[in-house]
mmCIF file of C-alpha atoms in Angstrom:
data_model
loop_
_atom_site.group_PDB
_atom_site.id
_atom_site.type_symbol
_atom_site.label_atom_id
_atom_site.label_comp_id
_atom_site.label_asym_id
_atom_site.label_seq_id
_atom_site.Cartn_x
_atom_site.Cartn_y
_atom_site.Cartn_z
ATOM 1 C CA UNK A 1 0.000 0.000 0.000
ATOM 2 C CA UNK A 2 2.976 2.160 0.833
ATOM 3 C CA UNK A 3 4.484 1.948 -3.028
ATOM 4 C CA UNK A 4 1.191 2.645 -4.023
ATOM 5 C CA UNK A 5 0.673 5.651 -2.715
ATOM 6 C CA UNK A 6 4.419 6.500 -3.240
ATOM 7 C CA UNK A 7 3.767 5.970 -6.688
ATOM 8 C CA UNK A 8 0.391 8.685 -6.875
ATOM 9 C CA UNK A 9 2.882 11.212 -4.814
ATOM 10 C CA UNK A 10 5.293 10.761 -7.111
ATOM 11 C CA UNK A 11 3.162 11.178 -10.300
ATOM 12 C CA UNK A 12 1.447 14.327 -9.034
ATOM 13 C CA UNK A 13 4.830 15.909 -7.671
ATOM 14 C CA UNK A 14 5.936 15.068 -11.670
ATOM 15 C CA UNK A 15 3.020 17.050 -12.761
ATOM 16 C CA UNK A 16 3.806 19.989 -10.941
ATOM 17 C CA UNK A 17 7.808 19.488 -11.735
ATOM 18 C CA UNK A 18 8.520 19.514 -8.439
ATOM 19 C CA UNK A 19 10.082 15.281 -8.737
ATOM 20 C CA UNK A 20 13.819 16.164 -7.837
ATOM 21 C CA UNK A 21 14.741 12.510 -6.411
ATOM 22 C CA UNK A 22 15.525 9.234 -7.645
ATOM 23 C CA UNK A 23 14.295 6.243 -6.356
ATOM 24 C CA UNK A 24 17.063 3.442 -6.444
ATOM 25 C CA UNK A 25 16.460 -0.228 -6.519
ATOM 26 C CA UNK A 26 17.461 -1.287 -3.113
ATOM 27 C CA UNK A 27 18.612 -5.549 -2.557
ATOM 28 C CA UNK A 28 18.034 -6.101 1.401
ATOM 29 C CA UNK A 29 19.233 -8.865 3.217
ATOM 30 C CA UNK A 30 17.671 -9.873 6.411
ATOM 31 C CA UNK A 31 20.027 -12.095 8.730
ATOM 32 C CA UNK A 32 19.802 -14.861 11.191
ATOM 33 C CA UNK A 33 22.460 -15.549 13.451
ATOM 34 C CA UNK A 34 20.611 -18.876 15.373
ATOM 35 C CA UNK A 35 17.380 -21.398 14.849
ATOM 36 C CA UNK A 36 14.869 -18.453 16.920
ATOM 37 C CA UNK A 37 15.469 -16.176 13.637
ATOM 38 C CA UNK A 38 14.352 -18.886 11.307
ATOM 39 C CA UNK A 39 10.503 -18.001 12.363
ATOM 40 C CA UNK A 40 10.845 -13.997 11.234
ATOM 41 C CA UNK A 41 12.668 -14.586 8.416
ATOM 42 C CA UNK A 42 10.278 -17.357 6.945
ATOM 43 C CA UNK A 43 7.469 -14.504 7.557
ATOM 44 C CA UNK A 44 9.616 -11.588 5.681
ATOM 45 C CA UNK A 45 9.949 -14.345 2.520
ATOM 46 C CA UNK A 46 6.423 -15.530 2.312
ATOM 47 C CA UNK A 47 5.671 -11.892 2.334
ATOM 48 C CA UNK A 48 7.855 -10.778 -0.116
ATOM 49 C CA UNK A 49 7.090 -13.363 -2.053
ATOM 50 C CA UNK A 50 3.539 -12.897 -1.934
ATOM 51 C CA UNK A 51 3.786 -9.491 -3.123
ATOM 52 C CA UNK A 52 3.606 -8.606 -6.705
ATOM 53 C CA UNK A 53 6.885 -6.908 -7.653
ATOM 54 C CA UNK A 54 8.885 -8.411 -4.658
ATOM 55 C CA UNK A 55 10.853 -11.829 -4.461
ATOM 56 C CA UNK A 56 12.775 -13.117 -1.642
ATOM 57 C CA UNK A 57 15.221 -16.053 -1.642
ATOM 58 C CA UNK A 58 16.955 -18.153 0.923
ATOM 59 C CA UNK A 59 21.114 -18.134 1.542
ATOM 60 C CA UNK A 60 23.435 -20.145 3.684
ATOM 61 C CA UNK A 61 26.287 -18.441 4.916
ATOM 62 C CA UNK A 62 28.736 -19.145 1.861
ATOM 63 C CA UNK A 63 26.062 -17.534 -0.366
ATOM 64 C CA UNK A 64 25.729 -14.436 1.934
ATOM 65 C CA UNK A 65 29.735 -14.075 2.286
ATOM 66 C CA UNK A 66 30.242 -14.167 -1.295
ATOM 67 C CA UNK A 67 27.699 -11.171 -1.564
ATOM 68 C CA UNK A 68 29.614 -9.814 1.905
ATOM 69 C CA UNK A 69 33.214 -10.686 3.302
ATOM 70 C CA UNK A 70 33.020 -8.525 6.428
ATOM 71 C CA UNK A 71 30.156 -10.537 8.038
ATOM 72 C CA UNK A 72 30.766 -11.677 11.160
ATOM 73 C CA UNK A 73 31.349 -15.398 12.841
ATOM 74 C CA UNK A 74 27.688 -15.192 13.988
ATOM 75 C CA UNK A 75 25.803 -14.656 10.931
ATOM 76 C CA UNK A 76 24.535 -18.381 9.733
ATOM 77 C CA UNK A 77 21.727 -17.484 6.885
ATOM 78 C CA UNK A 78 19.420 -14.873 5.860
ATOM 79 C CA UNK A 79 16.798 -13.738 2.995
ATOM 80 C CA UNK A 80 17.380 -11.614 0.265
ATOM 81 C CA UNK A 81 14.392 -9.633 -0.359
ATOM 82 C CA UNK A 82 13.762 -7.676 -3.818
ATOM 83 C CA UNK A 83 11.381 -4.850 -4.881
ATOM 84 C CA UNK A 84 12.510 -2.189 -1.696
ATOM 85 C CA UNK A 85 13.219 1.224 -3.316
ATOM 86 C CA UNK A 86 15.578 3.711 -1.525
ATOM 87 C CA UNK A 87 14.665 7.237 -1.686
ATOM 88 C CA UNK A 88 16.918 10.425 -0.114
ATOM 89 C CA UNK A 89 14.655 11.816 2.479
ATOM 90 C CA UNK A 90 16.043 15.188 1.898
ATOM 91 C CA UNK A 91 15.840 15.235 -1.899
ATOM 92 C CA UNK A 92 12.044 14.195 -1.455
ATOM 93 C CA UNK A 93 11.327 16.061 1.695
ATOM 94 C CA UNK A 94 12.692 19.572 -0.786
ATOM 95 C CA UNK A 95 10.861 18.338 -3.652
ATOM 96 C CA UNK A 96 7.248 18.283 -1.785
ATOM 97 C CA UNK A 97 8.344 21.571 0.005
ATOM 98 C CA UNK A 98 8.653 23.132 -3.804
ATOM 99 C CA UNK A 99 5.175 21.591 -4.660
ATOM 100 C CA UNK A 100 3.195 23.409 -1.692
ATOM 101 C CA UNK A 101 4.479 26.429 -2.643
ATOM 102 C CA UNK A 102 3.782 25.929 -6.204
ATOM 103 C CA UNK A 103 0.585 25.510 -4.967
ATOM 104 C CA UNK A 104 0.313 28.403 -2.872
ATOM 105 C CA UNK A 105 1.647 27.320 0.413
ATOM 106 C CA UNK A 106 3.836 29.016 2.753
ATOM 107 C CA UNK A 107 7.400 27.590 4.037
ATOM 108 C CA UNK A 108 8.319 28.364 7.273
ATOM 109 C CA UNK A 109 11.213 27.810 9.349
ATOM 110 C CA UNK A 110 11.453 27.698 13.015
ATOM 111 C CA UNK A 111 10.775 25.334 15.332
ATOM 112 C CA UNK A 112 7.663 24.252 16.476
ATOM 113 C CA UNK A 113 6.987 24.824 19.725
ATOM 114 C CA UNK A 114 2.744 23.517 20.562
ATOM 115 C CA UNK A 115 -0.318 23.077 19.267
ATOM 116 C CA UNK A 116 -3.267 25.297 19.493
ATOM 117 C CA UNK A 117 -6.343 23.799 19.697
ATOM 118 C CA UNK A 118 -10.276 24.264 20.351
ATOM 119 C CA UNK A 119 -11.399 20.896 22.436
ATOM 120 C CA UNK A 120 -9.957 18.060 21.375
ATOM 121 C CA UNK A 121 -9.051 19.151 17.760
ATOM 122 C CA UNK A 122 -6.253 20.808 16.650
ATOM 123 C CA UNK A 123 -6.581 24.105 15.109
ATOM 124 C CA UNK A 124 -2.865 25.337 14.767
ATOM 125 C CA UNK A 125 0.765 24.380 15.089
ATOM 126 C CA UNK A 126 2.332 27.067 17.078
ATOM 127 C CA UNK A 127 5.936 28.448 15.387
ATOM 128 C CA UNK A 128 7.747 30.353 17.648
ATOM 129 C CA UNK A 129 5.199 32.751 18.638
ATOM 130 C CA UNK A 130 3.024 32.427 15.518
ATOM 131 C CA UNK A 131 0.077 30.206 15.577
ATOM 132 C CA UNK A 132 -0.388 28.990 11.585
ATOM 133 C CA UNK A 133 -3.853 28.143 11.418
ATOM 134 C CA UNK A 134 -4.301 24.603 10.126
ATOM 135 C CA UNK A 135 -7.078 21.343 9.488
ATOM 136 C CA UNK A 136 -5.169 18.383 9.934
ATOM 137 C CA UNK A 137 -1.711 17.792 11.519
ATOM 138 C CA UNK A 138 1.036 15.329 10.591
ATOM 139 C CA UNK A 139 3.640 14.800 13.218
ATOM 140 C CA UNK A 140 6.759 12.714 11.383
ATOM 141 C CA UNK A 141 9.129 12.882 14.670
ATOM 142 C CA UNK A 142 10.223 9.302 14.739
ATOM 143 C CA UNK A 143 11.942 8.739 17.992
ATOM 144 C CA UNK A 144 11.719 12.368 18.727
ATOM 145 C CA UNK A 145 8.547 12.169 19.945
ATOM 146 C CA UNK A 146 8.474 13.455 23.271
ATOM 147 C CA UNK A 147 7.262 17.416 22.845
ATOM 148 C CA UNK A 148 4.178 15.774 21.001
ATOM 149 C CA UNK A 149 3.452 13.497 23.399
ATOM 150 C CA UNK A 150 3.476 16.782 25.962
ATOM 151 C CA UNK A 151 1.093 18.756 23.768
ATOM 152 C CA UNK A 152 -1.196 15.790 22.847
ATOM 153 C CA UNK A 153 -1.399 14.285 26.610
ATOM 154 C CA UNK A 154 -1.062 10.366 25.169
ATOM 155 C CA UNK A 155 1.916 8.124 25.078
ATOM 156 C CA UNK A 156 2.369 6.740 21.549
ATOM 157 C CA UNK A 157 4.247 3.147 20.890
ATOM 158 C CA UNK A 158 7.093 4.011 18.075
ATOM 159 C CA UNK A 159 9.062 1.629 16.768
ATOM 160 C CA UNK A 160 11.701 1.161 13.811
ATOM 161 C CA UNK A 161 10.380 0.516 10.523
ATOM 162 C CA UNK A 162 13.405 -1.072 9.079
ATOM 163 C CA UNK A 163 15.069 -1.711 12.281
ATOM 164 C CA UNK A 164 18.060 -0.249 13.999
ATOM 165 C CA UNK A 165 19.930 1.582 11.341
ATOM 166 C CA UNK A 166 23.801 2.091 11.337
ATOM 167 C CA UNK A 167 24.970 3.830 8.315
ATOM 168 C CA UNK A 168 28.649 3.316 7.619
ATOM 169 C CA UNK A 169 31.908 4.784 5.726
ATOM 170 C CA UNK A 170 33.980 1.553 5.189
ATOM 171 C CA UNK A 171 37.497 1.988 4.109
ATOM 172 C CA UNK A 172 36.951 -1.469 2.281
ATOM 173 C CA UNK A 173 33.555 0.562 0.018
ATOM 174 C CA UNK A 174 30.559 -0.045 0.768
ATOM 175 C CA UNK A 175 28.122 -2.901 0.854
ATOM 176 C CA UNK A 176 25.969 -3.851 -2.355
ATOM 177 C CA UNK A 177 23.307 -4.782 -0.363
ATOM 178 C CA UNK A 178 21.058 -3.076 3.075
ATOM 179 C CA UNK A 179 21.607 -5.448 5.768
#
């Protein structure tokens, strides 16, 4: 559902020539270190293999270390999954910034510092000491959720989508493949 609507953002961004990011073809391998991994891995497969446009196959550890050397002793299998695109969030996060204000919205920078609202809806997002009147909020804070917790009163469950990330410089290049 998530490349779907991707793909509709993307079109209409095109239309207003405001699509200044690439989306990159993306091979992920998942990895299992012992027999308890086996169950979430089988999952990931039969879902990506359910999926039209995705694929994921099985490897042993001599299939994973010919696709990557520097995995360590622990690593025993894993599932290469197909069909993931990469995007950079700051390339798309400019290029939907350019289509508001093609289409006569207003950028602002600051930082955000509450919400204004009448009952239990919110009717603002407060910018320094300007309340921009608004219908609908979108709060995008990943882990930094704390401040909207404050303003909203509720505790909300986050969790990773793709898991703990660690993005890394290797003197050896980089890896072909997300793991």
């Amino acid at each position: 559902e998530a490349f779907r609507l991707h793909g509709l953002v993307a079109r209409e961004l095109a239309q207003l020539g405001c699509a200044d990011y690439v989306l990159s073809p993306t091979p992920r391998v998942h990895l299992g270190c012992e027999e308890t991994d086996r169950p979430e891995l089988e999952a990931a497969a039969s879902l990506f293999n359910e999926s039209a446009g995705f694929s994921a196959s099985w490897l042993n550890r001599a299939e994973l270390l010919a696709i990557e050397p520097r995995l360590g002793p622990a690593v025993a299998f894993g599932v290469k999954t197909t069909g993931n695109l990469t995007v950079n969030a700051g390339d798309l996060a400019r290029s939907m910034a350019n289509a508001a204000v093609r289409l006569n919205g207003r950028l602002v920078r600051g930082e955000v510092t509450g919400l204004a609202t009448t009952g239990e809806r919110a009717t603002g997002v407060r910018v320094g000491d300007e309340v921009l009147p608004c219908d609908d909020v979108i709060f995008a804070t990943g882990p930094w959720i704390a401040k909207v917790e404050a303003w909203l009163g509720v505790s909300l469950r986050i969790e990773p989508v793709k898991g703990e990330m660690l993005l890394l410089r290797l003197p050896t290049g980089a890896t072909t493949h997300d793991f």
